[in-house]
Amino acid sequence: MRAHRSQLYSALVAVWLTLSIAGVVMAAVSWVRLSESVNAAVAVSNFNDTLDRVFSLVLEAESGQRGYTITGIESFLDPYELALQRLPGELEALTEFSLIDRERQRKVLDLRVLVELRLNQMLEVVQARRTQGFPAAALQIVTGNGEETMDQIRLQIGGMRRDRVGILTRHGATTRQHLNRANITSLVAGVLGVGAGFFAFFLARLSLDHERMERQLAESKLQAEKDSAQKSAFLANMSHEIRTPMNAILGFTDLLSAEVREPRQRRYLTSIRTASESLLQIINDVLDMSKIEAGVVDLHPEPTDPREICEFLHSVFSEQAARRSVQLTCGTAEDLPRALLLDRTRIRQVLVNLVGNAVKFTERGFIRVHIMSEAQAAVGSRITLVIEVEDTGIGIPKDRLDDVFKPFAQTDPRRPQEQEGTGLGLAIVRRLIELMGGTVAVASIEGHGTTFRVRIPDVAVSARLPATQLPASNAAVDFNEFRPATLVVADDNAVNRELIESIFSPTHHALHFGVNGEEALALARALKPDAVLLDIRMPLLDGRETLAAIRQSPGLELVPVVAVTASNLADDEREFREEFDGYVRKPFTPRALFEELAQFLPRAEVPTAAAGSEPLPPTTQPPGGAPTLQRAELAVELHRLESSDWPTVRDGMSMTEVHDFAARLRGLGEDAECAPLVDYAGVLESHAMAYDISALEPELARFPQLISQLEANTV
């Protein structure tokens, strides 16, 4: 019995050893076959890549030859010369790939003959163009056999590629057969106790899963890149289409602001500009959401006065709140520092979204904004900034509080207020506050109101004065400071052309307008202008194509060309600044256009008094009769204003009161023909329109000094 059992065990061991050895041998053979298949695939890939490069070089050479034939410009022959240099090496590589296959060697040789024949045909056309001109070269092309040769090259390359794919398919079939046998042998051996078959099967499955995962990842990456490209194209187009009319609205508002003097009309213009800037901010919000998601938003901290932010919020939302009979208050703690290092634009954006939501969802009661600080004991020069926006509106359901900061989320889409928005505002708020290192929380009782609390730690206290717009950013500019210049302006939008024409109408400059790139190019060639202003998106020739044509025109190589575009993408701006001499983004102000042109147009010479002549008097009286108000009467009226109206305006810092005060001063200055007083009133109006409180305070404070200077006739 034991003998029989031993014989059985011996037989089982023999079978096990045989199957194990067979499994190892089959696996080794399979791996060898797989390696051969991989090498064959690599060889096919290299061979096909080389074929593609050969064909591409021939096509590029043919394209260069055609370009030279048409234009006669030698630079078009660069691809042809490059093909002559590289084709011998690529054809030699094809020959090396075909050393072990006689049939393939023959096909490579045939291809080589065809390529050389085609290059010779191109050379004949080029020589005909050089020696006999375009008609002879064109005749050579028409009567030649170039197209037939190219068709033969295509057929030859296509056949060679199909042959290589067939070889690869046969390698793959043989490899799959060996792999199947190896798997079966390994599984049987594993059943008998080796376990190697199971491990091999596991490795095979793992390899298949890995391959499938890589394929899915590749497909997902391609889809994501496609979606990103479509999104970028949509955002760029939307930015351009909306910013173009916004440029006209803001531009004509600026022009009217310099002409309108009646206080009520100036308030109307201020409201138009504020509303336009709010609309522009909505556009920027949509673009900002995309930038935030892509992680490309940068913060730019600058000295910022929280009180100025309160004044800004009040000016933007007071009228809307008043229409709803809602009390809007915005205040700061008494111990809050005067200047904090914050990104003023972004913190304004956050509060505009929060207060805007409060106004939209509050129909009675109040909206209260309170800005305060928490001292940080560890660092005396830093605080924790806390901003609370409280309202008595309709509130948010408790189960929806966690969703309000999600993009496109709405607490109740059936509400009319919800249908007015996109649901992006609070999502932008949270992400911007997180970029600043802070947090935003919400507490709400449905039917009683909502409170948003923003907390930003580690905010630095600035020793410098709060940053505001440049004093002259909203002031009128004088383009006559430049020497008389000839300008070519190209824009397919009639309103934009009218805006630029209005800006330059009172100047001594000559403007010539075109509605597309071709007209701009023709004007530039005919006039040899001092500068060219080019819109980017235009029919026939766009801005970039027009720039290239201008640079190739004799005598226009150094003419300054300024891009004027509504694009808001950072990559576009960088490219424009690299390609063009200057860059102005719509909507632009006269100041922005002035500062850009100042880099190219020379200044007019300022006349100087001749030697020995008497200096000009401090003030001159323009023609047209005596002033209606004498200087003595003016001084009395100014002193009256100093004692009655000026203290209230100085201490209250109400923008409406400042506008009215400045309008009265301007009227007095014009009646007395006192230029310094008119200029002073203009400065006050400029700062008031910009809500530049930090600059407005010292200007108002020097009013008594101005009166003294006027009485002494020193200004």
Short mmCIF file of C-alpha atoms in Angstrom, two decimals, residues 325-696:
data_model
loop_
_atom_site.label_atom_id
_atom_site.label_comp_id
_atom_site.label_asym_id
_atom_site.label_seq_id
_atom_site.Cartn_x
_atom_site.Cartn_y
_atom_site.Cartn_z
CA SER A 325 -36.79 101.86 2.49
CA VAL A 326 -33.92 99.94 4.08
CA GLN A 327 -31.45 101.73 6.35
CA LEU A 328 -27.87 101.15 5.21
CA THR A 329 -25.08 101.91 7.68
CA CYS A 330 -21.39 101.21 7.45
CA GLY A 331 -19.05 101.99 10.30
CA THR A 332 -15.62 101.22 11.67
CA ALA A 333 -14.38 100.75 15.20
CA GLU A 334 -12.71 103.79 16.76
CA ASP A 335 -9.49 101.89 17.44
CA LEU A 336 -9.22 100.53 13.89
CA PRO A 337 -5.88 101.59 12.31
CA ARG A 338 -5.99 104.14 9.53
CA ALA A 339 -4.15 102.03 6.98
CA LEU A 340 -3.99 98.23 6.64
CA LEU A 341 -2.03 96.22 4.10
CA LEU A 342 -4.83 94.61 2.09
CA ASP A 343 -5.67 93.96 -1.52
CA ARG A 344 -8.11 96.86 -1.72
CA THR A 345 -9.71 95.70 -4.96
CA ARG A 346 -10.35 92.19 -3.64
CA ILE A 347 -11.68 93.31 -0.26
CA ARG A 348 -14.01 95.70 -2.08
CA GLN A 349 -15.11 92.83 -4.29
CA VAL A 350 -15.90 90.69 -1.24
CA LEU A 351 -17.96 93.41 0.42
CA VAL A 352 -19.77 94.38 -2.78
CA ASN A 353 -20.92 90.76 -3.09
CA LEU A 354 -21.99 90.52 0.56
CA VAL A 355 -23.75 93.91 0.70
CA GLY A 356 -25.27 93.38 -2.74
CA ASN A 357 -26.83 90.12 -1.54
CA ALA A 358 -28.09 91.86 1.60
CA VAL A 359 -29.75 94.61 -0.44
CA LYS A 360 -31.30 92.07 -2.80
CA PHE A 361 -32.85 89.93 -0.04
CA THR A 362 -33.83 92.68 2.44
CA GLU A 363 -37.18 94.40 1.98
CA ARG A 364 -37.47 96.09 5.40
CA GLY A 365 -35.36 96.98 8.40
CA PHE A 366 -31.65 97.61 8.05
CA ILE A 367 -28.33 96.51 6.61
CA ARG A 368 -25.36 97.10 8.87
CA VAL A 369 -21.67 96.76 7.96
CA HIS A 370 -19.22 96.94 10.84
CA ILE A 371 -15.42 96.74 10.46
CA MET A 372 -13.36 96.13 13.59
CA SER A 373 -10.11 94.56 14.72
CA GLU A 374 -8.75 92.09 17.21
CA ALA A 375 -5.25 92.87 18.45
CA GLN A 376 -2.64 90.14 18.11
CA ALA A 377 -0.52 90.09 21.24
CA ALA A 378 2.42 88.32 19.61
CA VAL A 379 2.93 91.01 16.96
CA GLY A 380 1.96 94.56 17.83
CA SER A 381 2.00 95.76 14.25
CA ARG A 382 -0.55 93.19 13.10
CA ILE A 383 -4.24 92.75 13.78
CA THR A 384 -7.03 90.33 13.02
CA LEU A 385 -9.53 92.14 10.78
CA VAL A 386 -13.19 91.31 11.39
CA ILE A 387 -15.99 92.44 9.07
CA GLU A 388 -19.65 91.77 9.82
CA VAL A 389 -22.48 92.28 7.32
CA GLU A 390 -25.85 92.00 9.07
CA ASP A 391 -29.31 92.36 7.53
CA THR A 392 -32.94 91.84 8.47
CA GLY A 393 -33.82 90.09 5.23
CA ILE A 394 -35.62 86.85 4.44
CA GLY A 395 -32.83 84.69 5.89
CA ILE A 396 -31.49 81.30 4.83
CA PRO A 397 -32.97 77.91 5.81
CA LYS A 398 -30.82 76.07 8.33
CA ASP A 399 -30.36 73.03 6.09
CA ARG A 400 -29.04 75.27 3.27
CA LEU A 401 -26.38 77.19 5.19
CA ASP A 402 -23.60 74.83 4.08
CA ASP A 403 -24.55 75.22 0.41
CA VAL A 404 -24.54 79.01 0.05
CA PHE A 405 -20.80 79.12 -0.67
CA LYS A 406 -20.95 76.52 -3.43
CA PRO A 407 -20.74 77.76 -7.04
CA PHE A 408 -24.14 78.25 -8.70
CA ALA A 409 -25.93 77.18 -5.50
CA GLN A 410 -29.21 78.93 -4.66
CA THR A 411 -31.19 78.50 -1.45
CA ASP A 412 -34.55 78.61 -3.23
CA PRO A 413 -34.57 78.96 -7.06
CA ARG A 414 -38.27 79.87 -6.94
CA ARG A 415 -37.54 83.23 -5.31
CA PRO A 416 -37.47 86.13 -7.78
CA GLN A 417 -34.26 87.42 -6.14
CA GLU A 418 -32.50 84.13 -6.79
CA GLN A 419 -33.38 84.27 -10.47
CA GLU A 420 -31.55 87.60 -10.80
CA GLY A 421 -28.12 86.16 -9.94
CA THR A 422 -25.76 83.43 -11.13
CA GLY A 423 -24.88 81.98 -7.73
CA LEU A 424 -21.18 82.81 -8.09
CA GLY A 425 -20.90 85.74 -5.68
CA LEU A 426 -20.57 83.90 -2.36
CA ALA A 427 -18.34 81.23 -3.90
CA ILE A 428 -15.96 83.98 -5.00
CA VAL A 429 -16.18 85.56 -1.53
CA ARG A 430 -15.11 82.36 0.23
CA ARG A 431 -12.26 81.61 -2.14
CA LEU A 432 -10.90 85.16 -2.05
CA ILE A 433 -11.02 85.23 1.76
CA GLU A 434 -9.27 81.86 1.88
CA LEU A 435 -6.58 83.25 -0.45
CA MET A 436 -6.09 86.03 2.11
CA GLY A 437 -5.67 83.40 4.84
CA GLY A 438 -9.03 84.13 6.42
CA THR A 439 -12.44 82.52 6.95
CA VAL A 440 -16.02 83.51 6.29
CA ALA A 441 -18.98 82.20 8.29
CA VAL A 442 -22.73 82.71 8.06
CA ALA A 443 -25.47 82.67 10.68
CA SER A 444 -29.10 83.08 9.75
CA ILE A 445 -32.65 82.72 11.06
CA GLU A 446 -35.19 82.24 8.32
CA GLY A 447 -37.52 85.21 8.20
CA HIS A 448 -35.40 87.33 10.56
CA GLY A 449 -32.11 88.03 8.78
CA THR A 450 -28.57 86.89 8.06
CA THR A 451 -25.11 87.80 9.33
CA PHE A 452 -21.90 87.11 7.42
CA ARG A 453 -18.69 87.32 9.44
CA VAL A 454 -15.33 87.65 7.68
CA ARG A 455 -12.21 87.12 9.77
CA ILE A 456 -8.72 87.76 8.33
CA PRO A 457 -5.84 87.18 10.74
CA ASP A 458 -2.31 88.55 10.57
CA VAL A 459 -3.16 91.76 8.70
CA ALA A 460 -0.23 94.19 8.79
CA VAL A 461 -0.75 97.78 9.91
CA SER A 462 0.84 100.16 7.41
CA ALA A 463 2.92 103.15 8.45
CA ARG A 464 2.27 104.77 5.08
CA LEU A 465 -0.86 106.68 4.13
CA PRO A 466 -3.66 104.67 2.50
CA ALA A 467 -3.15 103.99 -1.19
CA THR A 468 -5.62 105.66 -3.52
CA GLN A 469 -5.80 106.36 -7.18
CA LEU A 470 -3.23 108.71 -8.63
CA PRO A 471 -4.31 112.32 -8.14
CA ALA A 472 -4.50 112.93 -11.87
CA SER A 473 -6.03 109.60 -12.87
CA ASN A 474 -9.50 111.11 -13.29
CA ALA A 475 -8.41 114.64 -14.16
CA ALA A 476 -8.60 115.96 -17.68
CA VAL A 477 -5.51 115.48 -19.78
CA ASP A 478 -4.17 117.76 -22.50
CA PHE A 479 -3.10 115.90 -25.62
CA ASN A 480 -1.79 119.22 -26.95
CA GLU A 481 1.20 118.67 -24.68
CA PHE A 482 2.45 116.52 -27.56
CA ARG A 483 3.70 117.97 -30.80
CA PRO A 484 1.11 117.89 -33.60
CA ALA A 485 0.98 114.28 -34.71
CA THR A 486 -0.73 112.15 -37.33
CA LEU A 487 -2.50 109.12 -35.89
CA VAL A 488 -4.12 106.15 -37.63
CA VAL A 489 -6.93 104.48 -35.66
CA ALA A 490 -8.42 101.13 -36.73
CA ASP A 491 -11.52 99.75 -35.01
CA ASP A 492 -14.53 97.99 -36.52
CA ASN A 493 -16.80 99.39 -33.78
CA ALA A 494 -18.24 102.79 -34.77
CA VAL A 495 -18.88 103.86 -31.17
CA ASN A 496 -15.25 103.27 -30.23
CA ARG A 497 -14.09 105.29 -33.21
CA GLU A 498 -16.44 108.12 -32.20
CA LEU A 499 -15.07 107.98 -28.63
CA ILE A 500 -11.46 108.37 -29.78
CA GLU A 501 -12.47 111.10 -32.20
CA SER A 502 -14.21 112.95 -29.33
CA ILE A 503 -11.13 112.65 -27.14
CA PHE A 504 -8.90 114.21 -29.82
CA SER A 505 -11.41 116.66 -31.34
CA PRO A 506 -10.19 119.70 -29.33
CA THR A 507 -6.52 118.94 -30.05
CA HIS A 508 -4.15 119.86 -32.87
CA HIS A 509 -3.60 116.23 -33.87
CA ALA A 510 -4.78 114.75 -37.18
CA LEU A 511 -6.67 111.45 -36.88
CA HIS A 512 -7.46 109.05 -39.74
CA PHE A 513 -9.84 106.15 -39.14
CA GLY A 514 -10.16 102.69 -40.64
CA VAL A 515 -12.78 100.03 -40.00
CA ASN A 516 -10.52 97.03 -40.62
CA GLY A 517 -6.90 96.02 -40.88
CA GLU A 518 -6.65 96.54 -44.64
CA GLU A 519 -7.79 100.16 -44.36
CA ALA A 520 -5.37 100.76 -41.48
CA LEU A 521 -2.51 99.32 -43.52
CA ALA A 522 -3.39 101.49 -46.54
CA LEU A 523 -3.59 104.61 -44.38
CA ALA A 524 -0.30 103.83 -42.68
CA ARG A 525 1.49 103.33 -46.00
CA ALA A 526 0.04 106.54 -47.42
CA LEU A 527 0.45 108.83 -44.40
CA LYS A 528 3.55 107.48 -42.57
CA PRO A 529 1.84 108.33 -39.23
CA ASP A 530 3.49 109.09 -35.90
CA ALA A 531 1.54 106.25 -34.20
CA VAL A 532 -1.07 103.60 -35.02
CA LEU A 533 -3.87 102.46 -32.67
CA LEU A 534 -5.03 98.96 -33.64
CA ASP A 535 -8.00 96.99 -32.39
CA ILE A 536 -7.19 93.27 -32.24
CA ARG A 537 -10.42 91.72 -33.48
CA MET A 538 -11.23 93.18 -36.90
CA PRO A 539 -12.50 91.78 -40.21
CA LEU A 540 -10.26 91.06 -43.20
CA LEU A 541 -7.02 91.60 -41.26
CA ASP A 542 -6.95 91.39 -37.48
CA GLY A 543 -4.59 93.42 -35.30
CA ARG A 544 -1.72 90.92 -35.34
CA GLU A 545 -1.87 90.44 -39.11
CA THR A 546 -2.01 94.20 -39.65
CA LEU A 547 1.01 94.67 -37.38
CA ALA A 548 2.99 92.10 -39.38
CA ALA A 549 2.08 93.83 -42.65
CA ILE A 550 3.05 97.25 -41.26
CA ARG A 551 6.42 95.94 -40.12
CA GLN A 552 7.10 94.58 -43.61
CA SER A 553 6.24 97.92 -45.28
CA PRO A 554 9.23 100.12 -46.17
CA GLY A 555 9.42 103.19 -43.97
CA LEU A 556 7.00 101.82 -41.35
CA GLU A 557 9.38 99.50 -39.52
CA LEU A 558 9.75 101.85 -36.55
CA VAL A 559 6.26 103.38 -36.41
CA PRO A 560 4.82 102.81 -32.90
CA VAL A 561 1.82 100.46 -32.99
CA VAL A 562 -0.39 100.32 -29.89
CA ALA A 563 -2.81 97.42 -29.32
CA VAL A 564 -6.26 98.49 -28.13
CA THR A 565 -8.22 95.44 -27.02
CA ALA A 566 -10.96 94.26 -24.68
CA SER A 567 -9.21 91.01 -23.83
CA ASN A 568 -8.80 90.39 -20.09
CA LEU A 569 -6.65 87.26 -20.15
CA ALA A 570 -3.21 87.50 -18.59
CA ASP A 571 -1.60 85.43 -21.36
CA ASP A 572 -3.05 87.72 -24.03
CA GLU A 573 -1.76 90.83 -22.27
CA ARG A 574 1.74 89.37 -22.02
CA GLU A 575 1.71 88.46 -25.72
CA PHE A 576 0.41 91.90 -26.74
CA ARG A 577 3.13 93.68 -24.78
CA GLU A 578 5.75 91.47 -26.43
CA GLU A 579 4.41 91.91 -29.99
CA PHE A 580 3.21 95.53 -30.00
CA ASP A 581 4.97 98.71 -28.94
CA GLY A 582 2.18 99.61 -26.53
CA TYR A 583 -0.97 98.16 -24.98
CA VAL A 584 -4.26 99.76 -23.85
CA ARG A 585 -7.10 97.64 -22.51
CA LYS A 586 -10.73 98.55 -23.05
CA PRO A 587 -12.47 100.23 -21.35
CA PHE A 588 -9.74 102.86 -21.14
CA THR A 589 -9.65 106.41 -19.81
CA PRO A 590 -8.14 109.41 -21.60
CA ARG A 591 -5.42 109.32 -18.95
CA ALA A 592 -4.49 105.72 -19.82
CA LEU A 593 -4.34 106.57 -23.54
CA PHE A 594 -2.34 109.73 -22.79
CA GLU A 595 0.22 107.84 -20.69
CA GLU A 596 0.64 105.18 -23.39
CA LEU A 597 1.12 107.71 -26.20
CA ALA A 598 3.50 109.71 -24.01
CA GLN A 599 6.02 106.92 -24.56
CA PHE A 600 6.13 107.58 -28.30
CA LEU A 601 5.02 111.14 -29.11
CA PRO A 602 7.48 113.98 -28.38
CA ARG A 603 6.34 116.81 -26.13
CA ALA A 604 5.66 120.23 -27.57
CA GLU A 605 8.22 122.89 -26.78
CA VAL A 606 7.12 125.26 -24.01
CA PRO A 607 7.80 128.90 -25.00
CA THR A 608 10.12 130.74 -22.66
CA ALA A 609 10.22 134.45 -22.00
CA ALA A 610 12.90 136.36 -23.88
CA ALA A 611 15.82 137.71 -21.97
CA GLY A 612 15.09 141.05 -20.32
CA SER A 613 11.33 140.77 -20.75
CA GLU A 614 9.00 141.19 -17.84
CA PRO A 615 7.52 138.08 -16.26
CA LEU A 616 3.89 137.24 -16.87
CA PRO A 617 1.48 138.45 -14.18
CA PRO A 618 0.14 135.85 -11.74
CA THR A 619 -3.33 135.89 -13.27
CA THR A 620 -4.43 137.07 -16.69
CA GLN A 621 -7.82 138.17 -17.84
CA PRO A 622 -9.09 136.40 -20.95
CA PRO A 623 -10.67 138.42 -23.73
CA GLY A 624 -14.37 139.03 -23.69
CA GLY A 625 -14.84 141.88 -21.21
CA ALA A 626 -14.31 142.53 -17.53
CA PRO A 627 -15.09 139.84 -14.96
CA THR A 628 -18.55 139.96 -13.42
CA LEU A 629 -17.11 139.53 -9.93
CA GLN A 630 -14.25 141.69 -8.63
CA ARG A 631 -11.40 140.28 -6.56
CA ALA A 632 -12.51 142.17 -3.44
CA GLU A 633 -16.03 140.76 -3.74
CA LEU A 634 -14.57 137.31 -4.36
CA ALA A 635 -12.52 137.51 -1.15
CA VAL A 636 -15.59 138.49 0.88
CA GLU A 637 -17.59 135.58 -0.55
CA LEU A 638 -14.76 133.11 0.08
CA HIS A 639 -14.43 134.24 3.71
CA ARG A 640 -18.17 133.78 4.12
CA LEU A 641 -17.91 130.23 2.80
CA GLU A 642 -14.93 129.62 5.08
CA SER A 643 -16.97 130.49 8.16
CA SER A 644 -20.29 128.89 7.13
CA ASP A 645 -20.08 125.94 4.69
CA TRP A 646 -16.42 124.91 4.74
CA PRO A 647 -16.28 123.50 8.34
CA THR A 648 -19.29 121.25 7.66
CA VAL A 649 -17.86 119.96 4.40
CA ARG A 650 -14.39 119.42 5.93
CA ASP A 651 -15.65 117.52 8.99
CA GLY A 652 -18.50 115.57 7.35
CA MET A 653 -16.60 114.42 4.24
CA SER A 654 -19.88 113.75 2.44
CA MET A 655 -19.20 113.36 -1.26
CA THR A 656 -22.44 115.12 -2.15
CA GLU A 657 -21.53 118.12 0.01
CA VAL A 658 -18.01 118.18 -1.45
CA HIS A 659 -19.44 118.18 -5.00
CA ASP A 660 -21.80 121.08 -4.14
CA PHE A 661 -19.02 123.02 -2.42
CA ALA A 662 -16.68 122.53 -5.39
CA ALA A 663 -19.42 123.60 -7.81
CA ARG A 664 -19.93 126.85 -5.86
CA LEU A 665 -16.18 127.54 -5.89
CA ARG A 666 -16.00 126.84 -9.61
CA GLY A 667 -18.87 129.27 -10.25
CA LEU A 668 -17.18 131.98 -8.19
CA GLY A 669 -13.87 131.37 -9.94
CA GLU A 670 -15.44 131.60 -13.39
CA ASP A 671 -17.37 134.78 -12.49
CA ALA A 672 -14.19 136.41 -11.19
CA GLU A 673 -12.06 134.81 -13.91
CA CYS A 674 -9.79 133.42 -11.22
CA ALA A 675 -8.01 130.41 -12.71
CA PRO A 676 -6.44 129.18 -9.43
CA LEU A 677 -9.86 128.93 -7.78
CA VAL A 678 -11.32 127.08 -10.78
CA ASP A 679 -8.38 124.68 -10.71
CA TYR A 680 -8.82 124.15 -6.97
CA ALA A 681 -12.51 123.34 -7.49
CA GLY A 682 -11.57 120.87 -10.23
CA VAL A 683 -9.15 119.08 -7.90
CA LEU A 684 -11.87 118.76 -5.23
CA GLU A 685 -14.31 117.36 -7.80
CA SER A 686 -11.72 114.91 -9.09
CA HIS A 687 -10.97 113.54 -5.62
CA ALA A 688 -14.65 113.38 -4.74
CA MET A 689 -15.51 111.44 -7.90
CA ALA A 690 -12.74 108.95 -7.08
CA TYR A 691 -13.81 108.76 -3.39
CA ASP A 692 -10.18 109.56 -2.62
CA ILE A 693 -10.70 110.65 0.99
CA SER A 694 -7.01 110.59 1.91
CA ALA A 695 -6.24 113.10 -0.85
CA LEU A 696 -9.45 115.07 -0.31
#
